[in-house]
Amino acid sequence: METILNYFETIPTHHRAFIIVGGLTFFWILEGIVPLIGFNYKKWKHAIPNIFFTLTTILVNLPLAFLFLKSSDWVMANNFGILNWLPEMPIWLYGILGVFLIDCIGAYLPHLIEHKVKPLWMVHLVHHSDHNVDTTTANRHHPLESVIRYVFTLAGIFIVGTPIALVLLYQSLSVVATQFNHANIKLPKKVDKLLSYVIVSPNMHKVHHHHKMPYTDSNYGNIFSVWDRLFGTYMELDTDKIVYGVDVFPNEEENGKIKSLLLQPFQKYQKPTSFESEN
């Protein structure tokens, strides 16, 4: 773990880029070999807006990255945050606990809030309005949402007391985890279920992308599934019954246009039409 943290403390920018592109490429290829759903769509055309929003996320985060570094330096210099207040522990436990806690504050919490606060939901809608969820959907976030997630991660640095190495390790793991759990890949159900007790598995996260409530408001986890199980937001639904998108914004053509997606947060809010269980 010490070697890993030392690496991420000074990870080169091109290594971080390789993680994003490499993960996307790997799961893209895997989707063609073992697809969960046989989508009848033009894969490259579908990927264009999603890759566009991947680039906007990078552009939002790059100029603000120095705040992560300054904040991490401050919490370490001032012995501030949960990790710094706990008794000394093995480095492996320190690393796991740090990633575990920042996953809750920097990912699960803002995701939950985005679903509960109407203006934030309209921003997050860009992610949910994809009618063909695959690995490129992982980074389909409106630039405003990138800012929102950034603020929560920044808060997580102060609350958890994480050094920059842990922050960058978490971000790298987060990228690969979301590419994995959004990927249109079919795992044996027992394997997927077993994985879902620890991490967010593909089948578990697909439930979150079902177009109707209450499933849309479930399974908010990013890397670890424990938060959903702990806070009562975990749900299951057979993948054969899952329909992607959002029931009150059904126009697939508009939901695939970059201009329309950029304007989505400024549309009139529409209340979900169905809250009934579909079990």
PDB file of C-alpha atoms in Angstrom:
ATOM      1  CA  MET A   1       0.000   0.000   0.000  1.00  0.00           C
ATOM      2  CA  GLU A   2       2.871   2.384   0.735  1.00  0.00           C
ATOM      3  CA  THR A   3       4.224   1.819  -2.776  1.00  0.00           C
ATOM      4  CA  ILE A   4       0.782   2.487  -4.247  1.00  0.00           C
ATOM      5  CA  LEU A   5       0.350   5.712  -2.284  1.00  0.00           C
ATOM      6  CA  ASN A   6       3.827   6.889  -3.244  1.00  0.00           C
ATOM      7  CA  TYR A   7       2.968   6.315  -6.896  1.00  0.00           C
ATOM      8  CA  PHE A   8      -0.341   8.177  -6.761  1.00  0.00           C
ATOM      9  CA  GLU A   9       1.176  11.074  -4.849  1.00  0.00           C
ATOM     10  CA  THR A  10       3.087  12.023  -8.007  1.00  0.00           C
ATOM     11  CA  ILE A  11       1.121  10.172 -10.698  1.00  0.00           C
ATOM     12  CA  PRO A  12       1.875  11.710 -14.113  1.00  0.00           C
ATOM     13  CA  THR A  13      -1.035  13.277 -15.991  1.00  0.00           C
ATOM     14  CA  HIS A  14      -0.595  10.913 -18.927  1.00  0.00           C
ATOM     15  CA  HIS A  15      -0.891   7.936 -16.576  1.00  0.00           C
ATOM     16  CA  ARG A  16      -4.258   9.258 -15.365  1.00  0.00           C
ATOM     17  CA  ALA A  17      -5.328   9.738 -18.979  1.00  0.00           C
ATOM     18  CA  PHE A  18      -4.304   6.161 -19.736  1.00  0.00           C
ATOM     19  CA  ILE A  19      -6.506   4.895 -16.893  1.00  0.00           C
ATOM     20  CA  ILE A  20      -9.529   6.687 -18.362  1.00  0.00           C
ATOM     21  CA  VAL A  21      -8.909   5.699 -21.978  1.00  0.00           C
ATOM     22  CA  GLY A  22      -7.632   2.214 -21.133  1.00  0.00           C
ATOM     23  CA  GLY A  23     -10.636   1.356 -18.974  1.00  0.00           C
ATOM     24  CA  LEU A  24     -13.067   2.716 -21.544  1.00  0.00           C
ATOM     25  CA  THR A  25     -11.403   0.735 -24.335  1.00  0.00           C
ATOM     26  CA  PHE A  26     -11.282  -2.498 -22.321  1.00  0.00           C
ATOM     27  CA  PHE A  27     -14.954  -2.450 -21.340  1.00  0.00           C
ATOM     28  CA  TRP A  28     -15.976  -1.228 -24.813  1.00  0.00           C
ATOM     29  CA  ILE A  29     -14.356  -4.344 -26.310  1.00  0.00           C
ATOM     30  CA  LEU A  30     -15.783  -6.599 -23.586  1.00  0.00           C
ATOM     31  CA  GLU A  31     -19.294  -5.299 -24.340  1.00  0.00           C
ATOM     32  CA  GLY A  32     -18.931  -6.651 -27.860  1.00  0.00           C
ATOM     33  CA  ILE A  33     -17.914 -10.085 -26.589  1.00  0.00           C
ATOM     34  CA  VAL A  34     -20.389 -10.645 -23.724  1.00  0.00           C
ATOM     35  CA  PRO A  35     -23.192  -8.064 -24.033  1.00  0.00           C
ATOM     36  CA  LEU A  36     -25.955  -7.946 -21.438  1.00  0.00           C
ATOM     37  CA  ILE A  37     -28.414  -6.364 -23.852  1.00  0.00           C
ATOM     38  CA  GLY A  38     -28.201  -6.621 -27.633  1.00  0.00           C
ATOM     39  CA  PHE A  39     -28.704  -2.923 -28.372  1.00  0.00           C
ATOM     40  CA  ASN A  40     -29.872  -2.034 -31.859  1.00  0.00           C
ATOM     41  CA  TYR A  41     -27.929   1.222 -32.078  1.00  0.00           C
ATOM     42  CA  LYS A  42     -24.917   2.803 -33.712  1.00  0.00           C
ATOM     43  CA  LYS A  43     -22.337   2.438 -30.966  1.00  0.00           C
ATOM     44  CA  TRP A  44     -20.032   5.236 -32.139  1.00  0.00           C
ATOM     45  CA  LYS A  45     -22.904   7.694 -32.703  1.00  0.00           C
ATOM     46  CA  HIS A  46     -24.213   6.925 -29.222  1.00  0.00           C
ATOM     47  CA  ALA A  47     -20.740   7.436 -27.739  1.00  0.00           C
ATOM     48  CA  ILE A  48     -20.187  10.927 -29.185  1.00  0.00           C
ATOM     49  CA  PRO A  49     -22.226  12.942 -26.609  1.00  0.00           C
ATOM     50  CA  ASN A  50     -20.971  10.718 -23.783  1.00  0.00           C
ATOM     51  CA  ILE A  51     -17.334  11.243 -24.768  1.00  0.00           C
ATOM     52  CA  PHE A  52     -18.053  14.975 -25.117  1.00  0.00           C
ATOM     53  CA  PHE A  53     -19.215  15.066 -21.497  1.00  0.00           C
ATOM     54  CA  THR A  54     -16.202  13.027 -20.452  1.00  0.00           C
ATOM     55  CA  LEU A  55     -14.029  15.780 -21.909  1.00  0.00           C
ATOM     56  CA  THR A  56     -16.039  18.542 -20.206  1.00  0.00           C
ATOM     57  CA  THR A  57     -15.613  16.727 -16.876  1.00  0.00           C
ATOM     58  CA  ILE A  58     -11.851  16.703 -17.410  1.00  0.00           C
ATOM     59  CA  LEU A  59     -11.889  20.392 -18.387  1.00  0.00           C
ATOM     60  CA  VAL A  60     -13.825  21.290 -15.238  1.00  0.00           C
ATOM     61  CA  ASN A  61     -11.541  19.290 -12.958  1.00  0.00           C
ATOM     62  CA  LEU A  62      -8.152  20.255 -14.406  1.00  0.00           C
ATOM     63  CA  PRO A  63      -8.121  23.965 -13.471  1.00  0.00           C
ATOM     64  CA  LEU A  64      -9.556  23.169 -10.039  1.00  0.00           C
ATOM     65  CA  ALA A  65      -7.122  20.338  -9.264  1.00  0.00           C
ATOM     66  CA  PHE A  66      -4.810  22.656  -7.345  1.00  0.00           C
ATOM     67  CA  LEU A  67      -7.545  23.050  -4.686  1.00  0.00           C
ATOM     68  CA  PHE A  68      -7.398  19.319  -4.019  1.00  0.00           C
ATOM     69  CA  LEU A  69      -3.639  19.554  -3.549  1.00  0.00           C
ATOM     70  CA  LYS A  70      -3.799  22.653  -1.322  1.00  0.00           C
ATOM     71  CA  SER A  71      -6.614  21.180   0.773  1.00  0.00           C
ATOM     72  CA  SER A  72      -4.842  17.845   1.214  1.00  0.00           C
ATOM     73  CA  ASP A  73      -1.631  19.594   2.199  1.00  0.00           C
ATOM     74  CA  TRP A  74      -3.549  21.683   4.748  1.00  0.00           C
ATOM     75  CA  VAL A  75      -5.348  18.758   6.448  1.00  0.00           C
ATOM     76  CA  MET A  76      -2.081  16.851   6.729  1.00  0.00           C
ATOM     77  CA  ALA A  77      -0.133  19.853   8.054  1.00  0.00           C
ATOM     78  CA  ASN A  78      -2.854  20.629  10.602  1.00  0.00           C
ATOM     79  CA  ASN A  79      -3.624  17.034  11.562  1.00  0.00           C
ATOM     80  CA  PHE A  80      -7.255  17.593  10.568  1.00  0.00           C
ATOM     81  CA  GLY A  81      -9.946  15.087   9.608  1.00  0.00           C
ATOM     82  CA  ILE A  82     -11.134  11.608  10.625  1.00  0.00           C
ATOM     83  CA  LEU A  83      -8.045   9.705   9.468  1.00  0.00           C
ATOM     84  CA  ASN A  84      -5.776  12.051  11.389  1.00  0.00           C
ATOM     85  CA  TRP A  85      -7.829  11.800  14.562  1.00  0.00           C
ATOM     86  CA  LEU A  86      -7.838   8.001  14.657  1.00  0.00           C
ATOM     87  CA  PRO A  87      -5.123   5.984  16.411  1.00  0.00           C
ATOM     88  CA  GLU A  88      -2.144   4.968  14.296  1.00  0.00           C
ATOM     89  CA  MET A  89      -2.992   2.026  12.022  1.00  0.00           C
ATOM     90  CA  PRO A  90      -1.310  -0.178   9.405  1.00  0.00           C
ATOM     91  CA  ILE A  91      -0.780   1.608   6.093  1.00  0.00           C
ATOM     92  CA  TRP A  92      -3.023  -0.882   4.241  1.00  0.00           C
ATOM     93  CA  LEU A  93      -5.916  -0.175   6.602  1.00  0.00           C
ATOM     94  CA  TYR A  94      -5.273   3.574   6.359  1.00  0.00           C
ATOM     95  CA  GLY A  95      -5.526   3.402   2.564  1.00  0.00           C
ATOM     96  CA  ILE A  96      -8.655   1.243   2.448  1.00  0.00           C
ATOM     97  CA  LEU A  97     -10.449   3.285   5.117  1.00  0.00           C
ATOM     98  CA  GLY A  98      -9.583   6.549   3.376  1.00  0.00           C
ATOM     99  CA  VAL A  99     -10.934   5.410  -0.004  1.00  0.00           C
ATOM    100  CA  PHE A 100     -13.965   3.890   1.725  1.00  0.00           C
ATOM    101  CA  LEU A 101     -14.908   7.125   3.541  1.00  0.00           C
ATOM    102  CA  ILE A 102     -14.321   9.501   0.653  1.00  0.00           C
ATOM    103  CA  ASP A 103     -16.457   7.241  -1.526  1.00  0.00           C
ATOM    104  CA  CYS A 104     -19.342   7.934   0.830  1.00  0.00           C
ATOM    105  CA  ILE A 105     -18.895  11.700   1.128  1.00  0.00           C
ATOM    106  CA  GLY A 106     -17.617  12.433  -2.358  1.00  0.00           C
ATOM    107  CA  ALA A 107     -19.870  10.120  -4.372  1.00  0.00           C
ATOM    108  CA  TYR A 108     -22.756   8.382  -2.559  1.00  0.00           C
ATOM    109  CA  LEU A 109     -23.897  11.496  -0.663  1.00  0.00           C
ATOM    110  CA  PRO A 110     -24.005  13.948  -3.605  1.00  0.00           C
ATOM    111  CA  HIS A 111     -25.654  11.289  -5.775  1.00  0.00           C
ATOM    112  CA  LEU A 112     -28.388  10.805  -3.191  1.00  0.00           C
ATOM    113  CA  ILE A 113     -28.890  14.560  -2.817  1.00  0.00           C
ATOM    114  CA  GLU A 114     -29.076  15.060  -6.583  1.00  0.00           C
ATOM    115  CA  HIS A 115     -32.039  12.710  -6.692  1.00  0.00           C
ATOM    116  CA  LYS A 116     -33.844  14.427  -3.823  1.00  0.00           C
ATOM    117  CA  VAL A 117     -33.378  18.131  -4.714  1.00  0.00           C
ATOM    118  CA  LYS A 118     -35.329  19.110  -7.845  1.00  0.00           C
ATOM    119  CA  PRO A 119     -32.860  21.606  -9.409  1.00  0.00           C
ATOM    120  CA  LEU A 120     -29.991  19.178  -8.850  1.00  0.00           C
ATOM    121  CA  TRP A 121     -32.027  16.330 -10.301  1.00  0.00           C
ATOM    122  CA  MET A 122     -32.502  18.366 -13.486  1.00  0.00           C
ATOM    123  CA  VAL A 123     -28.716  18.660 -13.720  1.00  0.00           C
ATOM    124  CA  HIS A 124     -28.222  14.955 -13.018  1.00  0.00           C
ATOM    125  CA  LEU A 125     -30.927  14.127 -15.569  1.00  0.00           C
ATOM    126  CA  VAL A 126     -28.309  14.278 -18.341  1.00  0.00           C
ATOM    127  CA  HIS A 127     -26.772  11.099 -16.935  1.00  0.00           C
ATOM    128  CA  HIS A 128     -30.102   9.282 -16.663  1.00  0.00           C
ATOM    129  CA  SER A 129     -31.522  10.258 -20.041  1.00  0.00           C
ATOM    130  CA  ASP A 130     -29.275   7.785 -21.860  1.00  0.00           C
ATOM    131  CA  HIS A 131     -31.490   5.141 -23.480  1.00  0.00           C
ATOM    132  CA  ASN A 132     -28.617   2.736 -24.162  1.00  0.00           C
ATOM    133  CA  VAL A 133     -26.506   2.475 -21.033  1.00  0.00           C
ATOM    134  CA  ASP A 134     -22.988   1.259 -21.710  1.00  0.00           C
ATOM    135  CA  THR A 135     -19.481   1.978 -20.462  1.00  0.00           C
ATOM    136  CA  THR A 136     -19.449   5.428 -22.125  1.00  0.00           C
ATOM    137  CA  THR A 137     -22.443   6.420 -19.979  1.00  0.00           C
ATOM    138  CA  ALA A 138     -20.199   6.363 -16.902  1.00  0.00           C
ATOM    139  CA  ASN A 139     -18.875   9.875 -17.560  1.00  0.00           C
ATOM    140  CA  ARG A 140     -22.010  11.369 -19.130  1.00  0.00           C
ATOM    141  CA  HIS A 141     -22.390  14.257 -16.679  1.00  0.00           C
ATOM    142  CA  HIS A 142     -23.399  17.845 -17.326  1.00  0.00           C
ATOM    143  CA  PRO A 143     -20.553  20.324 -16.571  1.00  0.00           C
ATOM    144  CA  LEU A 144     -22.650  21.705 -13.701  1.00  0.00           C
ATOM    145  CA  GLU A 145     -22.759  18.252 -12.159  1.00  0.00           C
ATOM    146  CA  SER A 146     -18.989  17.975 -12.505  1.00  0.00           C
ATOM    147  CA  VAL A 147     -18.741  21.117 -10.365  1.00  0.00           C
ATOM    148  CA  ILE A 148     -21.216  19.725  -7.813  1.00  0.00           C
ATOM    149  CA  ARG A 149     -19.301  16.447  -7.499  1.00  0.00           C
ATOM    150  CA  TYR A 150     -16.039  18.378  -7.240  1.00  0.00           C
ATOM    151  CA  VAL A 151     -17.351  20.414  -4.290  1.00  0.00           C
ATOM    152  CA  PHE A 152     -18.415  17.278  -2.422  1.00  0.00           C
ATOM    153  CA  THR A 153     -15.063  15.592  -3.026  1.00  0.00           C
ATOM    154  CA  LEU A 154     -13.340  18.729  -1.768  1.00  0.00           C
ATOM    155  CA  ALA A 155     -15.492  18.611   1.371  1.00  0.00           C
ATOM    156  CA  GLY A 156     -14.581  14.943   1.717  1.00  0.00           C
ATOM    157  CA  ILE A 157     -10.880  15.827   1.827  1.00  0.00           C
ATOM    158  CA  PHE A 158     -11.462  18.027   4.877  1.00  0.00           C
ATOM    159  CA  ILE A 159     -13.868  15.675   6.652  1.00  0.00           C
ATOM    160  CA  VAL A 160     -11.860  12.509   6.042  1.00  0.00           C
ATOM    161  CA  GLY A 161      -8.427  14.169   6.232  1.00  0.00           C
ATOM    162  CA  THR A 162      -6.991  12.586   3.095  1.00  0.00           C
ATOM    163  CA  PRO A 163      -3.536  13.176   1.624  1.00  0.00           C
ATOM    164  CA  ILE A 164      -3.410  13.899  -2.102  1.00  0.00           C
ATOM    165  CA  ALA A 165      -2.190  10.349  -2.815  1.00  0.00           C
ATOM    166  CA  LEU A 166      -5.456   8.923  -1.458  1.00  0.00           C
ATOM    167  CA  VAL A 167      -7.524  11.465  -3.375  1.00  0.00           C
ATOM    168  CA  LEU A 168      -5.882  10.553  -6.680  1.00  0.00           C
ATOM    169  CA  LEU A 169      -6.051   6.841  -5.880  1.00  0.00           C
ATOM    170  CA  TYR A 170      -9.762   7.202  -5.166  1.00  0.00           C
ATOM    171  CA  GLN A 171     -10.418   9.130  -8.379  1.00  0.00           C
ATOM    172  CA  SER A 172      -8.614   6.499 -10.437  1.00  0.00           C
ATOM    173  CA  LEU A 173     -10.520   3.647  -8.791  1.00  0.00           C
ATOM    174  CA  SER A 174     -13.755   5.583  -9.239  1.00  0.00           C
ATOM    175  CA  VAL A 175     -13.212   5.992 -12.981  1.00  0.00           C
ATOM    176  CA  VAL A 176     -12.625   2.271 -13.530  1.00  0.00           C
ATOM    177  CA  ALA A 177     -15.431   1.229 -11.151  1.00  0.00           C
ATOM    178  CA  THR A 178     -18.029   3.378 -12.912  1.00  0.00           C
ATOM    179  CA  GLN A 179     -16.888   2.245 -16.349  1.00  0.00           C
ATOM    180  CA  PHE A 180     -17.273  -1.333 -15.091  1.00  0.00           C
ATOM    181  CA  ASN A 181     -20.696  -0.993 -13.476  1.00  0.00           C
ATOM    182  CA  HIS A 182     -22.152   0.946 -16.412  1.00  0.00           C
ATOM    183  CA  ALA A 183     -20.707  -1.451 -18.987  1.00  0.00           C
ATOM    184  CA  ASN A 184     -23.194  -3.443 -21.039  1.00  0.00           C
ATOM    185  CA  ILE A 185     -21.622  -6.738 -20.028  1.00  0.00           C
ATOM    186  CA  LYS A 186     -23.204  -9.981 -18.892  1.00  0.00           C
ATOM    187  CA  LEU A 187     -21.680 -11.660 -15.867  1.00  0.00           C
ATOM    188  CA  PRO A 188     -22.952 -14.929 -14.400  1.00  0.00           C
ATOM    189  CA  LYS A 189     -25.736 -13.895 -12.015  1.00  0.00           C
ATOM    190  CA  LYS A 190     -24.094 -15.580  -9.037  1.00  0.00           C
ATOM    191  CA  VAL A 191     -20.808 -13.763  -9.722  1.00  0.00           C
ATOM    192  CA  ASP A 192     -22.580 -10.431 -10.115  1.00  0.00           C
ATOM    193  CA  LYS A 193     -24.543 -10.993  -6.907  1.00  0.00           C
ATOM    194  CA  LEU A 194     -21.414 -11.958  -4.994  1.00  0.00           C
ATOM    195  CA  LEU A 195     -19.586  -8.859  -6.212  1.00  0.00           C
ATOM    196  CA  SER A 196     -22.545  -6.690  -5.204  1.00  0.00           C
ATOM    197  CA  TYR A 197     -21.951  -7.445  -1.527  1.00  0.00           C
ATOM    198  CA  VAL A 198     -18.693  -5.499  -1.719  1.00  0.00           C
ATOM    199  CA  ILE A 199     -18.649  -3.318  -4.824  1.00  0.00           C
ATOM    200  CA  VAL A 200     -21.293  -1.914  -7.145  1.00  0.00           C
ATOM    201  CA  SER A 201     -21.745  -4.615  -9.772  1.00  0.00           C
ATOM    202  CA  PRO A 202     -23.123  -4.065 -13.310  1.00  0.00           C
ATOM    203  CA  ASN A 203     -26.529  -5.631 -12.584  1.00  0.00           C
ATOM    204  CA  MET A 204     -26.848  -3.698  -9.346  1.00  0.00           C
ATOM    205  CA  HIS A 205     -26.205  -0.348 -10.987  1.00  0.00           C
ATOM    206  CA  LYS A 206     -28.406  -1.052 -14.010  1.00  0.00           C
ATOM    207  CA  VAL A 207     -31.386  -1.051 -11.609  1.00  0.00           C
ATOM    208  CA  HIS A 208     -30.586   2.588 -10.851  1.00  0.00           C
ATOM    209  CA  HIS A 209     -30.976   3.412 -14.571  1.00  0.00           C
ATOM    210  CA  HIS A 210     -34.474   1.911 -14.833  1.00  0.00           C
ATOM    211  CA  HIS A 211     -36.796   4.571 -16.252  1.00  0.00           C
ATOM    212  CA  LYS A 212     -39.389   4.451 -13.483  1.00  0.00           C
ATOM    213  CA  MET A 213     -39.533   4.973  -9.770  1.00  0.00           C
ATOM    214  CA  PRO A 214     -38.834   3.675  -7.222  1.00  0.00           C
ATOM    215  CA  TYR A 215     -35.877   1.993  -8.904  1.00  0.00           C
ATOM    216  CA  THR A 216     -34.412   5.245 -10.235  1.00  0.00           C
ATOM    217  CA  ASP A 217     -34.033   6.349  -6.619  1.00  0.00           C
ATOM    218  CA  SER A 218     -31.972   3.380  -5.494  1.00  0.00           C
ATOM    219  CA  ASN A 219     -28.450   1.943  -5.693  1.00  0.00           C
ATOM    220  CA  TYR A 220     -26.580   5.251  -5.549  1.00  0.00           C
ATOM    221  CA  GLY A 221     -23.230   3.618  -4.786  1.00  0.00           C
ATOM    222  CA  ASN A 222     -20.119   4.481  -6.760  1.00  0.00           C
ATOM    223  CA  ILE A 223     -17.411   1.996  -5.786  1.00  0.00           C
ATOM    224  CA  PHE A 224     -18.701   0.316  -2.627  1.00  0.00           C
ATOM    225  CA  SER A 225     -22.201  -1.158  -2.341  1.00  0.00           C
ATOM    226  CA  VAL A 226     -22.225  -1.080   1.453  1.00  0.00           C
ATOM    227  CA  TRP A 227     -23.613   2.469   1.576  1.00  0.00           C
ATOM    228  CA  ASP A 228     -26.830   1.451  -0.178  1.00  0.00           C
ATOM    229  CA  ARG A 229     -27.265  -1.545   2.074  1.00  0.00           C
ATOM    230  CA  LEU A 230     -26.438   0.479   5.178  1.00  0.00           C
ATOM    231  CA  PHE A 231     -28.732   3.416   4.405  1.00  0.00           C
ATOM    232  CA  GLY A 232     -31.628   1.398   2.969  1.00  0.00           C
ATOM    233  CA  THR A 233     -31.335   2.505  -0.667  1.00  0.00           C
ATOM    234  CA  TYR A 234     -30.526  -0.929  -2.095  1.00  0.00           C
ATOM    235  CA  MET A 235     -33.002  -2.498  -4.519  1.00  0.00           C
ATOM    236  CA  GLU A 236     -33.041  -5.410  -6.939  1.00  0.00           C
ATOM    237  CA  LEU A 237     -34.773  -5.855 -10.287  1.00  0.00           C
ATOM    238  CA  ASP A 238     -34.322  -8.542 -12.914  1.00  0.00           C
ATOM    239  CA  THR A 239     -32.247  -7.139 -15.777  1.00  0.00           C
ATOM    240  CA  ASP A 240     -34.852  -8.427 -18.272  1.00  0.00           C
ATOM    241  CA  LYS A 241     -37.323  -5.880 -16.848  1.00  0.00           C
ATOM    242  CA  ILE A 242     -35.005  -2.873 -16.952  1.00  0.00           C
ATOM    243  CA  VAL A 243     -35.819  -0.082 -19.402  1.00  0.00           C
ATOM    244  CA  TYR A 244     -33.232   2.706 -19.592  1.00  0.00           C
ATOM    245  CA  GLY A 245     -33.975   6.409 -19.615  1.00  0.00           C
ATOM    246  CA  VAL A 246     -36.387   8.607 -17.645  1.00  0.00           C
ATOM    247  CA  ASP A 247     -40.130   8.078 -18.038  1.00  0.00           C
ATOM    248  CA  VAL A 248     -41.063  11.767 -18.248  1.00  0.00           C
ATOM    249  CA  PHE A 249     -38.269  12.642 -20.717  1.00  0.00           C
ATOM    250  CA  PRO A 250     -38.772   9.869 -23.299  1.00  0.00           C
ATOM    251  CA  ASN A 251     -37.491  11.551 -26.481  1.00  0.00           C
ATOM    252  CA  GLU A 252     -34.495   9.377 -27.353  1.00  0.00           C
ATOM    253  CA  GLU A 253     -33.449  11.537 -30.299  1.00  0.00           C
ATOM    254  CA  GLU A 254     -33.314  14.730 -28.216  1.00  0.00           C
ATOM    255  CA  ASN A 255     -31.605  12.870 -25.393  1.00  0.00           C
ATOM    256  CA  GLY A 256     -28.801  12.006 -27.778  1.00  0.00           C
ATOM    257  CA  LYS A 257     -28.006  15.558 -28.904  1.00  0.00           C
ATOM    258  CA  ILE A 258     -25.235  17.496 -27.190  1.00  0.00           C
ATOM    259  CA  LYS A 259     -27.043  20.842 -27.441  1.00  0.00           C
ATOM    260  CA  SER A 260     -30.251  19.408 -25.977  1.00  0.00           C
ATOM    261  CA  LEU A 261     -28.329  17.726 -23.153  1.00  0.00           C
ATOM    262  CA  LEU A 262     -26.542  20.973 -22.269  1.00  0.00           C
ATOM    263  CA  LEU A 263     -29.955  22.644 -21.967  1.00  0.00           C
ATOM    264  CA  GLN A 264     -31.642  19.799 -20.058  1.00  0.00           C
ATOM    265  CA  PRO A 265     -31.047  21.250 -16.570  1.00  0.00           C
ATOM    266  CA  PHE A 266     -33.028  24.347 -17.587  1.00  0.00           C
ATOM    267  CA  GLN A 267     -36.169  22.505 -18.673  1.00  0.00           C
ATOM    268  CA  LYS A 268     -39.312  22.528 -16.547  1.00  0.00           C
ATOM    269  CA  TYR A 269     -39.258  19.880 -13.835  1.00  0.00           C
ATOM    270  CA  GLN A 270     -41.680  17.025 -14.407  1.00  0.00           C
ATOM    271  CA  LYS A 271     -42.786  14.730 -11.623  1.00  0.00           C
ATOM    272  CA  PRO A 272     -42.160  11.011 -12.254  1.00  0.00           C
ATOM    273  CA  THR A 273     -45.343   9.344 -13.438  1.00  0.00           C
ATOM    274  CA  SER A 274     -45.024   6.043 -11.625  1.00  0.00           C
ATOM    275  CA  PHE A 275     -44.053   5.067  -8.115  1.00  0.00           C
ATOM    276  CA  GLU A 276     -45.473   1.584  -8.090  1.00  0.00           C
ATOM    277  CA  SER A 277     -43.352  -1.550  -7.617  1.00  0.00           C
ATOM    278  CA  GLU A 278     -42.765  -3.626 -10.720  1.00  0.00           C
ATOM    279  CA  ASN A 279     -41.656  -6.813  -8.990  1.00  0.00           C
TER     280      ASN A 279
END
